[in-house]
XYZ file of C-alpha atoms in Angstrom:
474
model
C -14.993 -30.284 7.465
C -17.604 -28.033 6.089
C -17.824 -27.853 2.396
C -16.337 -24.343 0.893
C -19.351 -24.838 -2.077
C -21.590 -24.125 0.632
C -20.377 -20.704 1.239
C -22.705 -18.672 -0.596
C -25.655 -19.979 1.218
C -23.589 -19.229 4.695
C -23.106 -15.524 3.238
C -26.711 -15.372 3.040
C -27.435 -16.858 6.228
C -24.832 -14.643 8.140
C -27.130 -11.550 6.551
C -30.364 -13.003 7.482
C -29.072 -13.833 11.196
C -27.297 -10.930 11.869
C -28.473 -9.058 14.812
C -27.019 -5.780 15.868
C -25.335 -5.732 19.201
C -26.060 -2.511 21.526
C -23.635 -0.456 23.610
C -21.118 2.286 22.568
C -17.148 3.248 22.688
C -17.537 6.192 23.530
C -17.854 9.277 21.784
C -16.425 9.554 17.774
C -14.695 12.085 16.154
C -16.499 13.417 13.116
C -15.241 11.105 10.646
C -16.104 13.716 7.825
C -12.578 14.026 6.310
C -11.986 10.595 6.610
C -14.912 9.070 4.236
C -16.751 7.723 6.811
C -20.402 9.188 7.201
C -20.639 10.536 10.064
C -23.956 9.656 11.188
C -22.822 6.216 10.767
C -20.886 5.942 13.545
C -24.301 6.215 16.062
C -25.626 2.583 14.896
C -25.133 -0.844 15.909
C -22.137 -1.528 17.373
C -20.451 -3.850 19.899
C -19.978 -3.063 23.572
C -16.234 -2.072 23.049
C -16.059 -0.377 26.839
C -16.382 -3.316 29.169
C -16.851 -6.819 29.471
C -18.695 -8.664 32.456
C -15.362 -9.394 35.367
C -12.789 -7.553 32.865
C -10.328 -5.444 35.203
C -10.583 -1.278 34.862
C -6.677 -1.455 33.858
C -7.807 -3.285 30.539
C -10.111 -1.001 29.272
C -8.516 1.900 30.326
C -5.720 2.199 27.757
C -7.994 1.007 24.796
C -10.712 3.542 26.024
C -8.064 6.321 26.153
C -6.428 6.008 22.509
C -10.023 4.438 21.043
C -10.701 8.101 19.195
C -7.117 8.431 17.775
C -8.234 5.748 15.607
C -10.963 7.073 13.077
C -11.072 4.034 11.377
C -12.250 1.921 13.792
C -15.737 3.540 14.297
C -17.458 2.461 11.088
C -20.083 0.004 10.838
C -20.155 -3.025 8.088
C -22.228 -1.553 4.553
C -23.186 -4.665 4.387
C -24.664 -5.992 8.112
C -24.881 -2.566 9.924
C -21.988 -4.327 12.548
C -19.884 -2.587 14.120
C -16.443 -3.363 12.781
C -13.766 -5.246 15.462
C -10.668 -5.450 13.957
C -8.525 -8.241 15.302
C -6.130 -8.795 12.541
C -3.013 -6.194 13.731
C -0.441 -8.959 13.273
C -0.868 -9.063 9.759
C -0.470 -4.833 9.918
C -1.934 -2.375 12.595
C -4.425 0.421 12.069
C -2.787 4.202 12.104
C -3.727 6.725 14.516
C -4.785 10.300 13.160
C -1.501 12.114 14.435
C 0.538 9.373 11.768
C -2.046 9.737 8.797
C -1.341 13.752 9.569
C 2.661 13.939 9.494
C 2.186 11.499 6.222
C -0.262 13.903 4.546
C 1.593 17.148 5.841
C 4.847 15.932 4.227
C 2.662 16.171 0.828
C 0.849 19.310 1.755
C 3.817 21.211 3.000
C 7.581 20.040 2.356
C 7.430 17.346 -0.498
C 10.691 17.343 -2.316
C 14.118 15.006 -2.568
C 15.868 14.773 0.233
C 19.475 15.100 0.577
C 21.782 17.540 -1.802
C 19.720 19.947 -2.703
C 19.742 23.442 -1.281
C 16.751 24.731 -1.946
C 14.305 25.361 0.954
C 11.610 22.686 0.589
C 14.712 19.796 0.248
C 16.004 21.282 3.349
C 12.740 20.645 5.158
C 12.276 17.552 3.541
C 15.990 16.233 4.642
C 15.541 17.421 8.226
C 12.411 15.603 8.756
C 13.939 12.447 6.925
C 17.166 12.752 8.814
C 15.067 13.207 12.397
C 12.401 9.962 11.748
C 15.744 8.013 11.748
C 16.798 9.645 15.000
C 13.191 8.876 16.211
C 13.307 5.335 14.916
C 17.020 4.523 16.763
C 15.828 5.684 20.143
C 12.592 3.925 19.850
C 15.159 0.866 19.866
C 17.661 2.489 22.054
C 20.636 2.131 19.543
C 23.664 3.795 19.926
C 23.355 5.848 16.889
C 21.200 6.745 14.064
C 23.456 6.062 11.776
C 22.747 2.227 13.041
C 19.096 2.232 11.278
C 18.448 1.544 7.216
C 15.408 2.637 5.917
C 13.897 -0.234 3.952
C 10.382 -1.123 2.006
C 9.830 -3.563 4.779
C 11.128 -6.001 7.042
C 11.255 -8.810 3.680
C 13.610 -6.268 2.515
C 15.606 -5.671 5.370
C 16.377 -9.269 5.973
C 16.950 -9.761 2.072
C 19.598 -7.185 2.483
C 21.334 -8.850 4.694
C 21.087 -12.180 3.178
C 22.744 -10.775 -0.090
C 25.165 -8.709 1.568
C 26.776 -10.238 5.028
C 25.081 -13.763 3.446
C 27.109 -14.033 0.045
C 30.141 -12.535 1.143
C 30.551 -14.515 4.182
C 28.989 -17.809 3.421
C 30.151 -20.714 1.683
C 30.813 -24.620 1.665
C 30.634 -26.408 5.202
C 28.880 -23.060 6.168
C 25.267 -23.622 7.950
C 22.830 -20.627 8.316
C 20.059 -22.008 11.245
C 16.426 -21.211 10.910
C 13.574 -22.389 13.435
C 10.322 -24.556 11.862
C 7.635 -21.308 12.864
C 9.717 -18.724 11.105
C 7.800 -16.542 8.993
C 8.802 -16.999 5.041
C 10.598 -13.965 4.902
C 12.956 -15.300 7.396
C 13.272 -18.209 5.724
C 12.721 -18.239 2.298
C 16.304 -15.470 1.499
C 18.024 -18.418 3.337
C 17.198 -20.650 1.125
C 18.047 -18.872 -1.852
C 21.528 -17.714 -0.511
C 21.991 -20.938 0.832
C 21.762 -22.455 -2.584
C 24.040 -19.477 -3.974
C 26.838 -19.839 -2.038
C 27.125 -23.854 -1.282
C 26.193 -23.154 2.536
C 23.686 -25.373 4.356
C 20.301 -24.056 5.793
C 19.601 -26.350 8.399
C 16.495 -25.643 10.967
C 15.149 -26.871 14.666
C 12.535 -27.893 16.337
C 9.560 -26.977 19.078
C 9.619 -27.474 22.584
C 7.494 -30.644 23.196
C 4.322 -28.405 24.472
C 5.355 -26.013 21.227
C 5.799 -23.521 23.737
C 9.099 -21.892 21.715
C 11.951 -23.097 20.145
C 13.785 -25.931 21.369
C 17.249 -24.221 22.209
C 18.471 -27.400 23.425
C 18.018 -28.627 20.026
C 19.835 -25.029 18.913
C 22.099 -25.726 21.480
C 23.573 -29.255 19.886
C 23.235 -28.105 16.292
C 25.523 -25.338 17.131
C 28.100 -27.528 19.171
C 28.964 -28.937 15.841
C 31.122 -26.005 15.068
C 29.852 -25.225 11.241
C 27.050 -22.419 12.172
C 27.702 -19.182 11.011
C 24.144 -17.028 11.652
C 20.980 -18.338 13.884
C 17.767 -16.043 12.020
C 14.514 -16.266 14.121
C 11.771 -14.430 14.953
C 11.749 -12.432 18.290
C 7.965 -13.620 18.963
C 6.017 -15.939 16.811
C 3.073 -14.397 14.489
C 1.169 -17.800 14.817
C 2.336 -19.021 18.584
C 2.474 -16.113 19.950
C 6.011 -17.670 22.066
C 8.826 -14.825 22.791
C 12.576 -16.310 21.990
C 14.962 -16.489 25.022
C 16.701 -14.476 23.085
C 19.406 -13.918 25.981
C 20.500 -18.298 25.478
C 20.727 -17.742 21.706
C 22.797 -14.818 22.199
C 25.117 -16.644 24.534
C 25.245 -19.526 22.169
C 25.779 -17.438 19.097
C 28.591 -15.343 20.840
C 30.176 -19.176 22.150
C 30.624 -20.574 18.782
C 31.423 -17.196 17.045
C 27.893 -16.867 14.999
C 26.069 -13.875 14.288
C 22.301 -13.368 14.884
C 19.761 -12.018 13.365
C 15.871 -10.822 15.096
C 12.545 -11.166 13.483
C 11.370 -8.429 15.810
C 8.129 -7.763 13.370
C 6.120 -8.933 16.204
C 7.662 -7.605 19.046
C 9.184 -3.881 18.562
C 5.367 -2.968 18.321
C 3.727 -4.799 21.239
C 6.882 -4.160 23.829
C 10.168 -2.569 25.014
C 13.015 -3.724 22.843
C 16.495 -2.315 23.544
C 19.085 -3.175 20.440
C 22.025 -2.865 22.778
C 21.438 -5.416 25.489
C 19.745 -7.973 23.114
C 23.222 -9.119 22.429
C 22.169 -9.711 18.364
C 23.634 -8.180 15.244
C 20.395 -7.487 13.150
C 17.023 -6.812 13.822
C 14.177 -5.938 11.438
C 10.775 -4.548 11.628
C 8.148 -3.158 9.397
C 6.162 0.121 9.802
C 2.660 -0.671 9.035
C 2.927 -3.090 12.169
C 3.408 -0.785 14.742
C 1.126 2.051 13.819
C 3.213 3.283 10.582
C 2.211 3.327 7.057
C 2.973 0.582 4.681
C 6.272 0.220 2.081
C 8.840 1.356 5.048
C 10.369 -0.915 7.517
C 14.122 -0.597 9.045
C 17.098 -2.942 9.529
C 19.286 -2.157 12.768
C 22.375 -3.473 12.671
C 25.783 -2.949 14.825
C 28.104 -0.432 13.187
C 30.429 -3.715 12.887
C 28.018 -5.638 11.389
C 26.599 -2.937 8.610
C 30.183 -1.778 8.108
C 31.097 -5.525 7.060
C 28.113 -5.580 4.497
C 29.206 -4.636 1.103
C 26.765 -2.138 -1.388
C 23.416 -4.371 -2.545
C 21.899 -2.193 -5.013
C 23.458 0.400 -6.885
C 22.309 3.819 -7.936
C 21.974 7.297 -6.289
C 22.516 8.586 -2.630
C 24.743 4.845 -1.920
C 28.006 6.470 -3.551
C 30.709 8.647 -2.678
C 32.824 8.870 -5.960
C 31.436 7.754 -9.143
C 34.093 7.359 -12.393
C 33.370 5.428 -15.872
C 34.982 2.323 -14.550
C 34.424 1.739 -10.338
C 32.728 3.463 -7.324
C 33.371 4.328 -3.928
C 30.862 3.759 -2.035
C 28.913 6.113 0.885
C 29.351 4.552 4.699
C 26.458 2.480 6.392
C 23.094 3.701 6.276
C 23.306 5.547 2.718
C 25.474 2.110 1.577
C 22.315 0.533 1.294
C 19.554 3.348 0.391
C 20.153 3.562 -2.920
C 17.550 6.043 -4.916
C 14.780 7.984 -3.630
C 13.668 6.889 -0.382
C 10.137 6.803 0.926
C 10.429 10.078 2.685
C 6.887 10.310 3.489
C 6.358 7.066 4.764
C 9.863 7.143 6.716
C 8.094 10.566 8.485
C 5.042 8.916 9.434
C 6.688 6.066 10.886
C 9.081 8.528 13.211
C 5.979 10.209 14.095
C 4.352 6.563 14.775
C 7.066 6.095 16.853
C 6.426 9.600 18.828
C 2.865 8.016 19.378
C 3.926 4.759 20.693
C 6.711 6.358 23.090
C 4.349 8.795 24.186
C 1.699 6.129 25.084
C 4.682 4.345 26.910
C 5.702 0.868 25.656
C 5.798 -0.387 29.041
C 2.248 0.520 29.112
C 1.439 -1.280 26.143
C 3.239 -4.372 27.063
C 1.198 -4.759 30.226
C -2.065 -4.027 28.787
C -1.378 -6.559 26.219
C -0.210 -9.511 28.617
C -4.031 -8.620 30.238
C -5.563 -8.661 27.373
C -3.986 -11.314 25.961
C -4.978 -13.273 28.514
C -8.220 -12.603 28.185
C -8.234 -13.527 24.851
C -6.703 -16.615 25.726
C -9.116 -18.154 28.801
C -12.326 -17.126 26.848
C -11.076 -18.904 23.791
C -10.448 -21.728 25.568
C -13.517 -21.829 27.133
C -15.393 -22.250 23.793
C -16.351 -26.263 23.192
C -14.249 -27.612 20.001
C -11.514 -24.386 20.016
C -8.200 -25.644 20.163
C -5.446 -22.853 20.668
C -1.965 -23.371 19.235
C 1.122 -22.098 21.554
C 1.990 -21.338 25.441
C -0.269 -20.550 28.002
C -0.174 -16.649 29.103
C 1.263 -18.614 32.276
C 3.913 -19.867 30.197
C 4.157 -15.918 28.388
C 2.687 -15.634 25.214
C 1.446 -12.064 22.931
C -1.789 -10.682 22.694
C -3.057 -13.341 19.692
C -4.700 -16.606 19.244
C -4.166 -18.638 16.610
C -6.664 -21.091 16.673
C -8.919 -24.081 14.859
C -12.535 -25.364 15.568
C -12.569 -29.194 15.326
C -14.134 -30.082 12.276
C -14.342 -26.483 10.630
C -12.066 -25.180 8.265
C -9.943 -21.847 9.121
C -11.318 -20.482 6.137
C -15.155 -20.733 6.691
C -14.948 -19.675 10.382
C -13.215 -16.640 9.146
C -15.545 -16.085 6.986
C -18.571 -16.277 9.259
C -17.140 -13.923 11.581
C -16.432 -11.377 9.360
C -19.884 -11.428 8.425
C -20.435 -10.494 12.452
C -18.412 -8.056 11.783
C -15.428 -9.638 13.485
C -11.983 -9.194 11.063
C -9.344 -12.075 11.912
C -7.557 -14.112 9.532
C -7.376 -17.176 8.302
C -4.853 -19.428 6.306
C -1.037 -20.450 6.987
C -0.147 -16.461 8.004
C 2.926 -17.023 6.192
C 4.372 -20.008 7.893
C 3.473 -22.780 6.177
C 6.285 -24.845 7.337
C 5.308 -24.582 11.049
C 0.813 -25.784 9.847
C 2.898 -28.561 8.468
C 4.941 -29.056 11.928
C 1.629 -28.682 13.549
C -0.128 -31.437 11.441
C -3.177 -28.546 10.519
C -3.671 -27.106 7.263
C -4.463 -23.483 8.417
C -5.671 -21.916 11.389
C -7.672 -18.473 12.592
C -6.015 -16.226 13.890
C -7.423 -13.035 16.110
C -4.536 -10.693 16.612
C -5.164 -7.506 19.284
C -3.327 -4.275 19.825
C -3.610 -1.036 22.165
C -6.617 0.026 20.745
C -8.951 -3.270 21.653
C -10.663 -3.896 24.665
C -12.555 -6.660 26.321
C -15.529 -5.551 24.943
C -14.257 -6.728 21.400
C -12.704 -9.888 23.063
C -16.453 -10.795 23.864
C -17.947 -9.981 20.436
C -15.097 -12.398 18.737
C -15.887 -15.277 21.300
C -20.300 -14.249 20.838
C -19.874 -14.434 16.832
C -17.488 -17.281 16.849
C -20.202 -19.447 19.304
C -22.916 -18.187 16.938
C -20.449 -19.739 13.910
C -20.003 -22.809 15.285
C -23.564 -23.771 16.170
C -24.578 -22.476 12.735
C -21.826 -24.746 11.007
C -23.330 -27.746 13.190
C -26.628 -27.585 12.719
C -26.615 -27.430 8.725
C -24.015 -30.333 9.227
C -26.347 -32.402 11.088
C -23.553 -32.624 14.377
């Protein structure tokens, strides 16, 4: 592999090499209130509108919501490139109509929600009140009062962990994980796990690591000790969907509950909480065009009425006395304190944006340009991509490595393009490990990319690897 000492002499060379690509996206807001200079948005930039043999339906829905997205037309200070951002697994970037209901909250109804009577908490408790509404019909649940405002999805699966977890777990108890769950699906396990005497056992891949192996799931569970299966709805690294239809079936067969990762899939595709058959899902905000530090737990009202109070304080009570407290039904039960009413506003109004673009939409324009993504990835000499084939059904990223290179350096030298992906374990070290690969790149799209971009990541990341073999003598 490439040494990481030599990285300030690829830094320079990047610079030096760096050649602006021509073309346009279109026409740009003025960027003015946003910080960006506005004149910078006329220079170099990659041809984000069309790629050579790329279909009209995949650049049409990128082309349409491109200027909802100030952000995305500034160039690099640094090179004068255009910036493609291909990192929206790790969090998405926020249309203008989100960054205004989070600033308007601020501007024009700021105050506590909830008990006061004054006209500004009123306004406040409405809006806070009606982004949960917003939230439970973007997952079609039966009822707000089915959706918890949390920090983020960590939290949300924390809370159940140390709620349903510790009061329903114990010796001879096994809580089942799969090897590419993200550490926040994996690590509260372990703790309550330890906690409570119960066994965290976990299962395999498929033989192509195509998914889970749910015969594997299937066994495990035919041993009669599993009380909750907690997996993720669509893998950040794999980019497999869950059959989450045989898990349900098994769970409901051997009487276990289960709980969704669905950080990577409420965002990218339809998701209906009632005929999922689970008990929990989570999600976080800043991954489907929301801000960061709010996420949401839905839960059945069986499940969250099981769940006793996690942390104590305001807004989670009914009846406080010196010596015990009642305690408020399920969601307040587990918003204790001041919420993040701004953030919980922006992300009901990011979920306005999303249903208005039509997640149907969005689901077919990413299977397209997933695909995309996929073949001319594959086509580059070296690139090996981790996961199913779009064949096989896979979302709209690539984790990938280039034989011989680390994760880490290619990143690097396509940022320098101008490209933004990520590099490193992506919070799954247990599944690099299962995959016999320190780290890996990963390029990540979302509505707002086209084909255009597609073809600048593939460009730089040719440009990379020829660079990387010809100071390497290969």
């Amino acid at each position: 592999m490439a040494s990481l000492t030599a990285r300030a002499t690829l830094h320079a060379s990047a610079r030096a090499s760096a050649s602006p690509r021509s073309g346009g996206v279109g026409t740009a807001r003025n960027a003015g209130p946003h910080g960006l200079h506005p004149g910078s948005r006329r220079r170099h930039r990659h041809d984000a509108t069309a790629a050579p043999g790329a279909s009209a339906s995949a650049v049409d829905l990128a082309a349409e919501l491109r200027a909802d997205f100030p952000i995305l037309e500034q160039d690099i200070p640094e090179t004068g490139k255009r910036l493609v951002y291909l990192d929206s697994a790790a969090s998405s970037q926020k249309p203008s109509a989100v960054i205004d209901a989070h600033r308007d909250y601020y501007m024009m109804i700021n105050a506590n929600v909830h008990r006061g009577v004054h006209y500004l908490s009123g306004k406040a408790t409405d809006a806070y009140e009606e982004a949960r509404v917003k939230v439970a019909k973007f997952v079609n649940a039966k009822s707000d009062r089915e959706i918890v405002f949390t920090r983020n999805a960590s939290e949300a699966i924390n809370l159940v962990a140390y709620t349903w977890g510790m009061a329903n777990l114990g010796p001879g108890d096994e809580v089942v994980v799969s090897v590419l769950e993200h550490h926040s699906n994996l690590v509260p396990w372990q703790l309550v796990c330890e906690k409570t005497g119960a066994t965290l056992r976990h299962v395999g891949l498929k033989k192509d690591n195509s998914g889970i192996d749910v015969d594997e799931l299937s066994a495990v569970m035919a041993e009669g000790r599993v009380k909750l299966v907690a997996t993720a709805h669509v893998s950040n690294v794999l980019g497999c969907e869950l059959d989450v239809s045989a898990v349900a079936t098994l769970a409901k067969k051997h009487g276990a509950k289960v709980l969704l990762d669905a950080c990577q899939s409420v965002p990218h595709m339809p998701v209906d909480v009632q005929t999922l058959g689970v008990d929990w899902i989570v999600a976080s905000g800043h991954k489907m065009c929301g801000p960061t530090g709010i996420g949401f737990l839905w839960g059945t009202a069986e499940a969250l009425e099981s769940m006793p109070p996690w942390m104590g304080g305001g807004e989670m009570i009914q009846d406080v006395y010196m010596d015990r407290s009642t305690y408020a039904p399920p969601p307040a039960r587990f918003e204790a304190g001041t919420p993040a009413i701004g953030e919980a506003i922006a992300l009901g109004r990011a979920c306005d944006y999303l249903t208005e673009v039509g997640m149907d939409r969005v689901h077919s324009f990413e299977k397209e340009i997933g695909g995309i993504l996929y073949d001319k990835l594959s086509a580059v000499n070296d690139v090996t991509i981790y996961g199913p084939t779009p064949a096989q059904g896979r979302a709209s990223l690539a984790a990938f490595n280039v034989a011989g290179l680390h994760a880490n350096d290619v990143c690097t030298l396509l940022d320098q393009a101008g490209v933004a992906t990520r590099s490193g374990h992506h919070c799954t070290q247990p599944l690099h490990r299962y995959l016999g690969v320190p780290a890996t790149a990963r390029a990540s799209l979302y509505l707002y990319n086209t084909p255009g971009e597609v073809d600048a990541l593939v460009e730089s990341l040719t440009d990379t690897i020829s660079f990387f073999r010809e100071i390497n003598g290969m």
